[in-house]
mmCIF file of C-alpha atoms and ligand atoms in Angstrom:
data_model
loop_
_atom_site.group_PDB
_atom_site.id
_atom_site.type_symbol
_atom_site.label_atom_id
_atom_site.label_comp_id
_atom_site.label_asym_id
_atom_site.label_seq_id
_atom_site.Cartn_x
_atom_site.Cartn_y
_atom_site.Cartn_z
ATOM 1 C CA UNK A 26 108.365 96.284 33.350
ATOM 2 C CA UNK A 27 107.523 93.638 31.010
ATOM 3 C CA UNK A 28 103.956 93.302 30.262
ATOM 4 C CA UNK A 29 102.619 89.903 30.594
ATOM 5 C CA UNK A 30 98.954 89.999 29.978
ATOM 6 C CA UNK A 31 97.800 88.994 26.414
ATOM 7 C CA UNK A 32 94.941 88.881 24.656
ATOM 8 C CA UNK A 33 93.397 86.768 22.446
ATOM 9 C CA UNK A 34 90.674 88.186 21.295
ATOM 10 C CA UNK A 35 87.993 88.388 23.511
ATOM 11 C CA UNK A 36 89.862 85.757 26.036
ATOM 12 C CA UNK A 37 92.137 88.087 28.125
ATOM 13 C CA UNK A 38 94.819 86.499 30.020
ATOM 14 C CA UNK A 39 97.460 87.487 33.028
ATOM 15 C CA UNK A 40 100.121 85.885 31.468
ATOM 16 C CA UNK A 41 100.354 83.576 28.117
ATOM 17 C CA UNK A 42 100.977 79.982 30.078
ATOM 18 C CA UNK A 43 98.272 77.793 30.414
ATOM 19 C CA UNK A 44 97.982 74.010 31.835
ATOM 20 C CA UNK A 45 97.349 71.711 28.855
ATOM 21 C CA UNK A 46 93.823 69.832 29.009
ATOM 22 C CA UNK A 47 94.230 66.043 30.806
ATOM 23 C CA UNK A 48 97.481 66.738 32.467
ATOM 24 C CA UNK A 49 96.215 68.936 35.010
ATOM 25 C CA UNK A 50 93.279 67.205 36.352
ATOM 26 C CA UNK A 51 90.949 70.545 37.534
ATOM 27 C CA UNK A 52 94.191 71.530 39.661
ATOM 28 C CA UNK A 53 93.316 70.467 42.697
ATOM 29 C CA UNK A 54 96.580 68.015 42.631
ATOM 30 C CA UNK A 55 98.480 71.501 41.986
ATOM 31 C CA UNK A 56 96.410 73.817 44.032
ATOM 32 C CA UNK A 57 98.501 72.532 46.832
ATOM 33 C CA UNK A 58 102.261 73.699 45.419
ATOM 34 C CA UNK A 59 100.923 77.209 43.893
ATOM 35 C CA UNK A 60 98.442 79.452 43.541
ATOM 36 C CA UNK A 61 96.200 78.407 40.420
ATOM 37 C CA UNK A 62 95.717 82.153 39.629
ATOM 38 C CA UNK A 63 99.121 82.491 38.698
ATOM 39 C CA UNK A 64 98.969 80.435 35.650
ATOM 40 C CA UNK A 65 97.248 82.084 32.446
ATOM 41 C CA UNK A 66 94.469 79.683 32.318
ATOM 42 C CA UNK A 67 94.039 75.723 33.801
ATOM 43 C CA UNK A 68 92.423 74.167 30.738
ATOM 44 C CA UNK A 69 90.623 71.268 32.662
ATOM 45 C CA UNK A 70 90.718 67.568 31.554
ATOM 46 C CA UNK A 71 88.496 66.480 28.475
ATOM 47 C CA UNK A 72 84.744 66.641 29.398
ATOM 48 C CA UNK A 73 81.379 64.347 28.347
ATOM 49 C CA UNK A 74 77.965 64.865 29.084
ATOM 50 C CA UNK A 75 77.940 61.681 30.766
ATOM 51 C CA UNK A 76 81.185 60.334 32.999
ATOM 52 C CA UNK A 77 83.375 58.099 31.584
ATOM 53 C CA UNK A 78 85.753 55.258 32.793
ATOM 54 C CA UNK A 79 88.293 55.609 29.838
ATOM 55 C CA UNK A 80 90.394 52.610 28.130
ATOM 56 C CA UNK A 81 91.354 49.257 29.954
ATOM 57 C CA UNK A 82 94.576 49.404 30.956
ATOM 58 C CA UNK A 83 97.556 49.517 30.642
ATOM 59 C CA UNK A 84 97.049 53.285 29.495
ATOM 60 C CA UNK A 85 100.752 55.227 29.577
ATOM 61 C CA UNK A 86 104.035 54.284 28.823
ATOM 62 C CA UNK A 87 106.929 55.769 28.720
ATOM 63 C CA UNK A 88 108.943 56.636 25.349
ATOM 64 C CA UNK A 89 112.118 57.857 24.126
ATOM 65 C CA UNK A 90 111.598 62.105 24.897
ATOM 66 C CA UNK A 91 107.601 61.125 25.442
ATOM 67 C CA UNK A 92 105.297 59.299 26.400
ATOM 68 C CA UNK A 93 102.330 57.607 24.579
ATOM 69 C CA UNK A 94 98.587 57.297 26.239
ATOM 70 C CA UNK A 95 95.654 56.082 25.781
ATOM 71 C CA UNK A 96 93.498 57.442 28.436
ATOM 72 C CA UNK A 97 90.262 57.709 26.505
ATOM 73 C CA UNK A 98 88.326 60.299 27.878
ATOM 74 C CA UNK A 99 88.389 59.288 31.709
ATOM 75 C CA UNK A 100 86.162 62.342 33.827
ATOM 76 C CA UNK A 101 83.142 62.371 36.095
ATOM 77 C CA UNK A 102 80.549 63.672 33.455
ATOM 78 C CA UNK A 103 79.160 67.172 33.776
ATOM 79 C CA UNK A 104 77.209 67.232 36.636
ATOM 80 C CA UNK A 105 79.853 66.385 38.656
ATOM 81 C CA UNK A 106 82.360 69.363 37.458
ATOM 82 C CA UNK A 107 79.200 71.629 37.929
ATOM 83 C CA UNK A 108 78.600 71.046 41.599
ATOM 84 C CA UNK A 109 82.275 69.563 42.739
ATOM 85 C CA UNK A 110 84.956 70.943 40.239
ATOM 86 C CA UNK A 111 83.933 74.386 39.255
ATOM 87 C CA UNK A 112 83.267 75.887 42.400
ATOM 88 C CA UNK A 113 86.507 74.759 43.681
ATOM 89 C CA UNK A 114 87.955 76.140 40.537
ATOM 90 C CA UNK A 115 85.937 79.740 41.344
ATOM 91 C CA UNK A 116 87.104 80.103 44.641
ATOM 92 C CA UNK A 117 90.709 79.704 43.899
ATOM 93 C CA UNK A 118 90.229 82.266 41.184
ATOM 94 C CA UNK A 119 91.805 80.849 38.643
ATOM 95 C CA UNK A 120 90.964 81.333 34.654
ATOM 96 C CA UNK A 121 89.191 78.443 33.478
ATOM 97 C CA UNK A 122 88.810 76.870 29.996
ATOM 98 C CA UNK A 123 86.752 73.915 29.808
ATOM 99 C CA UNK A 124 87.720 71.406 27.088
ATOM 100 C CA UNK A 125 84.803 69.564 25.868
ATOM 101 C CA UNK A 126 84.365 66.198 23.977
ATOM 102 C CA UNK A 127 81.520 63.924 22.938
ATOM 103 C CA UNK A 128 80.362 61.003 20.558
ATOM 104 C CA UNK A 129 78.451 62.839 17.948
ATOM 105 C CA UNK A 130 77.302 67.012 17.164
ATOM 106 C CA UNK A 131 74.951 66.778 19.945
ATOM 107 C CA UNK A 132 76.548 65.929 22.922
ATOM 108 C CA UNK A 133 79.092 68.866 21.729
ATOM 109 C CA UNK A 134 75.930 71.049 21.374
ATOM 110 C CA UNK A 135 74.902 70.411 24.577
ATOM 111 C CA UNK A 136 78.055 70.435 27.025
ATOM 112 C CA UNK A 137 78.435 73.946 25.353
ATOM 113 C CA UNK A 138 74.482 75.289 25.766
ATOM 114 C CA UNK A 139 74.795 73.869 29.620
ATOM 115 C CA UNK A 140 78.443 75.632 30.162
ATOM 116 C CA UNK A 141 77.511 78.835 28.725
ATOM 117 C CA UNK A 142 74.709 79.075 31.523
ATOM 118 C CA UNK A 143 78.246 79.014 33.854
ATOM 119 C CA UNK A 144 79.490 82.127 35.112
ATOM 120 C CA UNK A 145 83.440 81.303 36.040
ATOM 121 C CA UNK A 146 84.015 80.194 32.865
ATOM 122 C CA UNK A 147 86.866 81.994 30.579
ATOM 123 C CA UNK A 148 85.966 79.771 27.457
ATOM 124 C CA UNK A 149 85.218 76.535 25.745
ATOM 125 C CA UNK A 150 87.877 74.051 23.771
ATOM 126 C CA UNK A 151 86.617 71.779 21.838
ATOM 127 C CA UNK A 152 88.485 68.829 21.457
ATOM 128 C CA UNK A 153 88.421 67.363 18.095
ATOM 129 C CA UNK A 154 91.300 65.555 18.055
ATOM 130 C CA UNK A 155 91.402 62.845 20.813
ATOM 131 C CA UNK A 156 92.954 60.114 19.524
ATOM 132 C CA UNK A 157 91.946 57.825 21.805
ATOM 133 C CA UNK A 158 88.331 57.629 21.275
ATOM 134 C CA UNK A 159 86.882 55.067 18.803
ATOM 135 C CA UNK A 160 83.530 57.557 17.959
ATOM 136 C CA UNK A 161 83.285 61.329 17.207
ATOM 137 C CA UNK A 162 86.628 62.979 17.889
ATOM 138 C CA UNK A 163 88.787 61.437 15.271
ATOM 139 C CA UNK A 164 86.179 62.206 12.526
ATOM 140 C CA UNK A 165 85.281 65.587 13.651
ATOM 141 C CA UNK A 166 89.164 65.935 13.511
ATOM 142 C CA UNK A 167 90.204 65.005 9.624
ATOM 143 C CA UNK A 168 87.890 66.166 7.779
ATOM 144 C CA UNK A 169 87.397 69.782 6.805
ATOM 145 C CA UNK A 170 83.410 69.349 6.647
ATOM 146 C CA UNK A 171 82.985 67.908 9.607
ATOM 147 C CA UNK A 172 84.977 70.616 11.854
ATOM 148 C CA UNK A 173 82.993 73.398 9.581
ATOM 149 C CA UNK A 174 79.543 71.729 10.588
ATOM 150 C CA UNK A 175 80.270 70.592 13.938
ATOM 151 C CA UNK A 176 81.925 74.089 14.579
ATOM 152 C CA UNK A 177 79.041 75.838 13.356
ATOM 153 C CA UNK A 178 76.349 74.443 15.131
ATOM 154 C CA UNK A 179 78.614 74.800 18.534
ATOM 155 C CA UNK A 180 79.017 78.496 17.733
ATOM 156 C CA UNK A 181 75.258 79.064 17.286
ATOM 157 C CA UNK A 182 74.322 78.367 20.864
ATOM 158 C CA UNK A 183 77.920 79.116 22.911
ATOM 159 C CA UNK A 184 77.992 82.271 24.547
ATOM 160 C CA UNK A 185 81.326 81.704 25.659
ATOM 161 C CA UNK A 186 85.136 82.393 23.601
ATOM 162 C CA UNK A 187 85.504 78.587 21.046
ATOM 163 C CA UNK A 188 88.619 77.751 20.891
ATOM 164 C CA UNK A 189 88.844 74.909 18.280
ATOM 165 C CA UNK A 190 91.680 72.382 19.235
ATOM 166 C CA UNK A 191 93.393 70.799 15.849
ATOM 167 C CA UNK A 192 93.961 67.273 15.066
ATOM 168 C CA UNK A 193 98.077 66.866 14.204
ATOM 169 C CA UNK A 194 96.877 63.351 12.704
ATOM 170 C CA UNK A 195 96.266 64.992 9.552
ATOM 171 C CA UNK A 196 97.898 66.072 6.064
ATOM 172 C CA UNK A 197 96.506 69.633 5.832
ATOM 173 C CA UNK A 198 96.541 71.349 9.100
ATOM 174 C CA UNK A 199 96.294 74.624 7.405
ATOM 175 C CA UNK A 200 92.978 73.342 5.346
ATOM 176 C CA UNK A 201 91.703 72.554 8.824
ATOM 177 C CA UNK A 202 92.480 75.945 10.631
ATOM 178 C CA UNK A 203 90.863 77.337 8.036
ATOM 179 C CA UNK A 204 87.748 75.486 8.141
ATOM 180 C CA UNK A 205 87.026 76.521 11.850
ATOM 181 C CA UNK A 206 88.016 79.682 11.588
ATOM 182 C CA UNK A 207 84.976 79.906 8.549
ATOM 183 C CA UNK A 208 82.596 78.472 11.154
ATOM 184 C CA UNK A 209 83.000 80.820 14.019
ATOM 185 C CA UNK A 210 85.864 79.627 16.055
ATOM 186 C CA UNK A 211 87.616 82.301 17.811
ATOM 187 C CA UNK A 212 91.087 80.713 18.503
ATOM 188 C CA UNK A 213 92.821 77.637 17.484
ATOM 189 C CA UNK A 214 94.897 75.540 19.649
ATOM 190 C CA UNK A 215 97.489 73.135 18.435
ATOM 191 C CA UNK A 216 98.643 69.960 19.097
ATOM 192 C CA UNK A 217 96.882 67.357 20.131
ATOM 193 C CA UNK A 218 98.868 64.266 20.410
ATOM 194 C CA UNK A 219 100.060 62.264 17.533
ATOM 195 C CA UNK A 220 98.927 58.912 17.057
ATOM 196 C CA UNK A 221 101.489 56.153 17.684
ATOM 197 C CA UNK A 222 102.111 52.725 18.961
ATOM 198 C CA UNK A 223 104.255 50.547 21.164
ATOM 199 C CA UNK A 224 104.834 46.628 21.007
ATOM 200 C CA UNK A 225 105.509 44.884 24.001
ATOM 201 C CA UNK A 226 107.874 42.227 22.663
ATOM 202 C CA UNK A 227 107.660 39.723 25.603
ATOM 203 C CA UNK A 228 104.353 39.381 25.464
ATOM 204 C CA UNK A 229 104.028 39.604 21.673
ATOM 205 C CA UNK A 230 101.220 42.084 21.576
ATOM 206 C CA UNK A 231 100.707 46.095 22.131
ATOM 207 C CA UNK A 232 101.676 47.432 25.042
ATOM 208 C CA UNK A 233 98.047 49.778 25.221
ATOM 209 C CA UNK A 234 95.164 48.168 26.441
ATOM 210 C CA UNK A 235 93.606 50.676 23.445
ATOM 211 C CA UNK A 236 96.303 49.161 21.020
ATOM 212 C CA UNK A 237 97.564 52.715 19.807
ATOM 213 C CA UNK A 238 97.538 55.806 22.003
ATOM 214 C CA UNK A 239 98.619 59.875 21.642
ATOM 215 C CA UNK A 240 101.961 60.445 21.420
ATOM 216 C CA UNK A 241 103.152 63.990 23.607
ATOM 217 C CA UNK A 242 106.368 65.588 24.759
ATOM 218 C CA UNK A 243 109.426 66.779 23.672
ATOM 219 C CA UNK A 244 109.456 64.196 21.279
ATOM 220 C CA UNK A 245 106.506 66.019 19.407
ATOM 221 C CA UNK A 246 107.914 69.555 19.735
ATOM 222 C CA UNK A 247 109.584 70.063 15.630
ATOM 223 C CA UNK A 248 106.088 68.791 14.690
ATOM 224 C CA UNK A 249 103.769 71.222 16.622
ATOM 225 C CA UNK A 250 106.378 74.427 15.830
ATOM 226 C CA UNK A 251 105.806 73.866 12.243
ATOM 227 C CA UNK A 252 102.039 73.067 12.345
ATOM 228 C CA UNK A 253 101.571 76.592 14.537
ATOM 229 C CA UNK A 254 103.581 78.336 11.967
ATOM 230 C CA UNK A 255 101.766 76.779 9.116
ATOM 231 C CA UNK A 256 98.356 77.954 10.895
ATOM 232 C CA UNK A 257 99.320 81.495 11.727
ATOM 233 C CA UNK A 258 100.158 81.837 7.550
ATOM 234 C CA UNK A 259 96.532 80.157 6.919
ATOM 235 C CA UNK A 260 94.473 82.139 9.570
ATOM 236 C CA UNK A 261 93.686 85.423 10.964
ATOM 237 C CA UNK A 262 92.433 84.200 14.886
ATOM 238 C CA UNK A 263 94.523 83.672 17.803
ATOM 239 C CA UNK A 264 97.195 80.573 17.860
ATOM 240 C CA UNK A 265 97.441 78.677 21.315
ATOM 241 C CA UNK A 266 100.479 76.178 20.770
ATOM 242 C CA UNK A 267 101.723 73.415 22.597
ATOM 243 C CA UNK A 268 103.308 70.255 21.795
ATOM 244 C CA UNK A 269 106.898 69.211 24.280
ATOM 245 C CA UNK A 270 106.905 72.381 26.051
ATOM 246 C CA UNK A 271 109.523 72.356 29.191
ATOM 247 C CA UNK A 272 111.684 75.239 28.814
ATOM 248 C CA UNK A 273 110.953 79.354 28.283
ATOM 249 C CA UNK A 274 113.197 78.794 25.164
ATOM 250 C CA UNK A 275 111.084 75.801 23.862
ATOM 251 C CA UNK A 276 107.985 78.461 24.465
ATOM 252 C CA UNK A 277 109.681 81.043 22.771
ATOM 253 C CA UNK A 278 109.777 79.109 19.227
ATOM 254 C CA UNK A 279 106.033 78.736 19.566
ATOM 255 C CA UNK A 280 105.378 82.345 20.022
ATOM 256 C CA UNK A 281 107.942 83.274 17.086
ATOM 257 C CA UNK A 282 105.921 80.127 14.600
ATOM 258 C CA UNK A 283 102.928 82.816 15.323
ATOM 259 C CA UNK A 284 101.421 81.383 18.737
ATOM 260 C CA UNK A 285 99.647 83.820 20.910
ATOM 261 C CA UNK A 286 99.886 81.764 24.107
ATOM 262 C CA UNK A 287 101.130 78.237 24.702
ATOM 263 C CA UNK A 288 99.805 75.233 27.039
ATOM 264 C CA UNK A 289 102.173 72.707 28.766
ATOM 265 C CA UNK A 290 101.146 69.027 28.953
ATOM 266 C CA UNK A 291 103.561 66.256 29.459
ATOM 267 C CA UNK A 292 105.922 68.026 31.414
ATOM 268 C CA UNK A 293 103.487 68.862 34.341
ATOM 269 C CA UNK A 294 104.127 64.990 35.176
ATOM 270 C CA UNK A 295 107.900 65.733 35.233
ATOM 271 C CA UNK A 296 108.028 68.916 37.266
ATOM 272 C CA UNK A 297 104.994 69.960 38.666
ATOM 273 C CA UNK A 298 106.473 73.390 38.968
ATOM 274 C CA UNK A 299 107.039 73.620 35.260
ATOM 275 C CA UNK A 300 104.502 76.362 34.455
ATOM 276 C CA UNK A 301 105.260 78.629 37.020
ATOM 277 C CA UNK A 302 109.182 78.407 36.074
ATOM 278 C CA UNK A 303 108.035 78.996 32.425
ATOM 279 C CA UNK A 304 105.595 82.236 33.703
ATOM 280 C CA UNK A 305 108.932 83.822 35.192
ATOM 281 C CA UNK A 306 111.747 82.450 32.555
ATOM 282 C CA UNK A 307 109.318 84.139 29.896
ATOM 283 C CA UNK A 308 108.907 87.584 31.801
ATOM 284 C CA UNK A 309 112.877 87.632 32.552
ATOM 285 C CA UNK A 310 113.483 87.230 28.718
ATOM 286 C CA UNK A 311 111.309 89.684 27.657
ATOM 287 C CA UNK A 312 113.047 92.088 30.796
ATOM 288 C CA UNK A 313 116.761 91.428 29.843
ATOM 289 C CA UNK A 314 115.584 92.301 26.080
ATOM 290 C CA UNK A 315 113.601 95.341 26.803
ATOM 291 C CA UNK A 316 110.959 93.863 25.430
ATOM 292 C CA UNK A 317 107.428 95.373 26.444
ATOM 293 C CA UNK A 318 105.042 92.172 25.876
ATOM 294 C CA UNK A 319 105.091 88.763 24.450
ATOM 295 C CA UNK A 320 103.063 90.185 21.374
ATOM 296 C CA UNK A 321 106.006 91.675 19.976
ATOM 297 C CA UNK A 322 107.442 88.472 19.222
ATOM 298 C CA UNK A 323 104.770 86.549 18.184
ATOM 299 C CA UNK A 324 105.318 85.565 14.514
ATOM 300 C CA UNK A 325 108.660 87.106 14.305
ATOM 301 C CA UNK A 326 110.172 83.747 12.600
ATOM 302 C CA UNK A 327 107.652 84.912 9.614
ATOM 303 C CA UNK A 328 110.030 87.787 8.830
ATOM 304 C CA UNK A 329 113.094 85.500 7.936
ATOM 305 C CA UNK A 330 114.242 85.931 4.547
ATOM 306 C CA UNK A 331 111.641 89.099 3.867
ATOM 307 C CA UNK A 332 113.959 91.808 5.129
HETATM 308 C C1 LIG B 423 97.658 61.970 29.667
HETATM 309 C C2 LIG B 423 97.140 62.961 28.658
HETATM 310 C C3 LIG B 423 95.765 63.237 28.595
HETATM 311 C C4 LIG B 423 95.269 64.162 27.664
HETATM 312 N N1 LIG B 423 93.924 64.440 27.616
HETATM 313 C C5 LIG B 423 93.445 65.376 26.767
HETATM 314 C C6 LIG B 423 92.056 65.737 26.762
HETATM 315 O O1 LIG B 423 91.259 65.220 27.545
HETATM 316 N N2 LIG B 423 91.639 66.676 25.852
HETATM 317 C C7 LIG B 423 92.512 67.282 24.984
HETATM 318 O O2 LIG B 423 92.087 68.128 24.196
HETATM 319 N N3 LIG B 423 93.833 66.984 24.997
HETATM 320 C C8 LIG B 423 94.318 66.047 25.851
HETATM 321 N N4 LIG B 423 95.662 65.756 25.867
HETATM 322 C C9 LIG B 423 96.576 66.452 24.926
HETATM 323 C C10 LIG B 423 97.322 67.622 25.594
HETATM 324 O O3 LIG B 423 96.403 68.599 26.069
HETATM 325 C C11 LIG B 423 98.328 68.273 24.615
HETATM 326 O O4 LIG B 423 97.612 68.757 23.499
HETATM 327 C C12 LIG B 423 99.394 67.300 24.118
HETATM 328 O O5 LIG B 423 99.773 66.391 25.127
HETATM 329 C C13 LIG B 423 100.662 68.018 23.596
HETATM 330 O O6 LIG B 423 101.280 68.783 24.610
HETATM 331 P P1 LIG B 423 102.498 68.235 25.542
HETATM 332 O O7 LIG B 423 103.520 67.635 24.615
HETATM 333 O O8 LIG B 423 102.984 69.443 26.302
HETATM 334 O O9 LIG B 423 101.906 67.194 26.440
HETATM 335 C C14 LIG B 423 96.174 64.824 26.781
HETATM 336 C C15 LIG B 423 97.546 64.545 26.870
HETATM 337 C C16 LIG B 423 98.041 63.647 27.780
HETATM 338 C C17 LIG B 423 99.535 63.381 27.850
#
């Protein structure tokens, strides 16, 4: 039998297919078609000290293999996960990441000090690469100082697994894995969104109420598999890719770029029933190959051309 559990690190996992943060809500949508357990992780929507209404609309469209948003951060705050969303989340026993955000080191700080207190918590994500958000994120994002200070300070006081998640919008995604991996983080996960832009030419303006937006899907996927297998060369930590995942096979070329698990976004709002397809696609590869765990392939695609 295959083996599907992986570890990353001190974040062990029942299989290697998690929900990508802000397409999942805190399952509760989902709770209703599966069991949340099954999936290796829910990674819950982005996370603020204080709640937050997001961008006017409108805040989605549709583009070609994508779609572009511009949600900005919409979620109930932390007090309200604490005493509505996370012991929902505990009863249906499902492995949860929590995927923070904020406006400046602090509010990072905090969200972490309060959420280490947590017990039914598998491990923090930091998101420094929201697009949509005028303040923090996008600076914490680009720069390699930033992430190394803002990293560091989040590491002193969290208990808890950091995984660092990566801003695409950048030159040198390899300068910034590196930089978090210096300051403590324990995994990296990559991509966030890329930042785009539609024009709405009846109207003569752009279509987002937030003017640009994140761009996700399978219109994204050639861009995350080479940033993951640019990281895994730079780093030594655990790789959590995603970026247009649908199929096991579009999985599969994110575990051979180097990734140790991958997260599905987009195409939860296709198929609802994505993950759990991917969960069993994934195990009847590995079966039909004889292959004994997804670790054996992970980073395989670094061997080309070294035999
Ligand atoms: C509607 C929407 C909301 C998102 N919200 C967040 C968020 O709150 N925090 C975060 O780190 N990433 C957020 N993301 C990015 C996804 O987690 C993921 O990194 C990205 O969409 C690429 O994966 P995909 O192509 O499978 O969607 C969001 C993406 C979408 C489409």
């Amino acid at each position: 039998m295959a083996n599907m559990e992986v570890s990353l690190g001190a974040l062990k996992l029942k299989n290697p297919v998690l929900a990508a943060s802000g397409t999942f809500g805190f399952g509760e949508e989902y709770s209703q078609l599966f069991e949340l357990q099954e999936l290796g992780a829910i990674v819950v929507n982005g996370l603020t000290l204080e709640p937050r209404p997001g961008n006017p609309a409108p805040r989605v469209i549709e583009t070609p293999a994508g779609m572009l948003n511009a949600i900005g951060l919409q979620n109930p705050g932390l007090e309200v996960f604490l005493t509505k969303e996370l012991p929902r989340l505990k009863k249906s026993r499902a492995a949860v990441i929590v995927n923070i955000a904020g406006d400046n080191e602090e509010d990072y700080v905090g969200l972490a000090r309060e959420l280490s207190k947590e017990k039914g918590i598998s491990a923090l994500e930091l998101n420094l690469s929201c697009p949509n958000v005028k303040r923090g994120g996008i600076l914490f994002g680009t720069s390699t100082g930033a992430v190394e200070r803002l990293v560091k300070k989040v590491r002193r006081i969290c208990k808890l697994p950091l995984i660092v998640k990566l801003s695409p919008n950048v030159t040198d995604i390899a300068g910034l894995a590196r930089a978090a991996e210096n300051a403590g983080a324990d995994i990296l996960s990559l991509i966030n969104t890329i930042k785009g832009m539609v024009i709405d030419t009846t109207e003569q303006r752009p279509f987002l109420g937030n003017i640009t937006g994140g761009l996700s899907g399978p219109a994204i996927r050639p861009v995350a598999v080479r940033m993951v297998y640019e990281v895994y060369q730079a780093v030594k930590i655990p790789i959590i890719g995603m970026g247009g995942i649908i199929n096991p096979e579009d999985a599969l070329q994110f575990f051979m770029a180097g990734a140790a698990a991958v997260a599905v976004g987009t195409a939860n709002f296709v198929d609802p029933l994505t993950i759990p397809r991917l969960i069993s696609g994934l195990h009847s590869y590995l079966q039909s190959r004889n292959i004994s765990g997804i670790e054996k392939i992970v980073g395989v695609a670094h061997s080309f051309g070294k035999e």
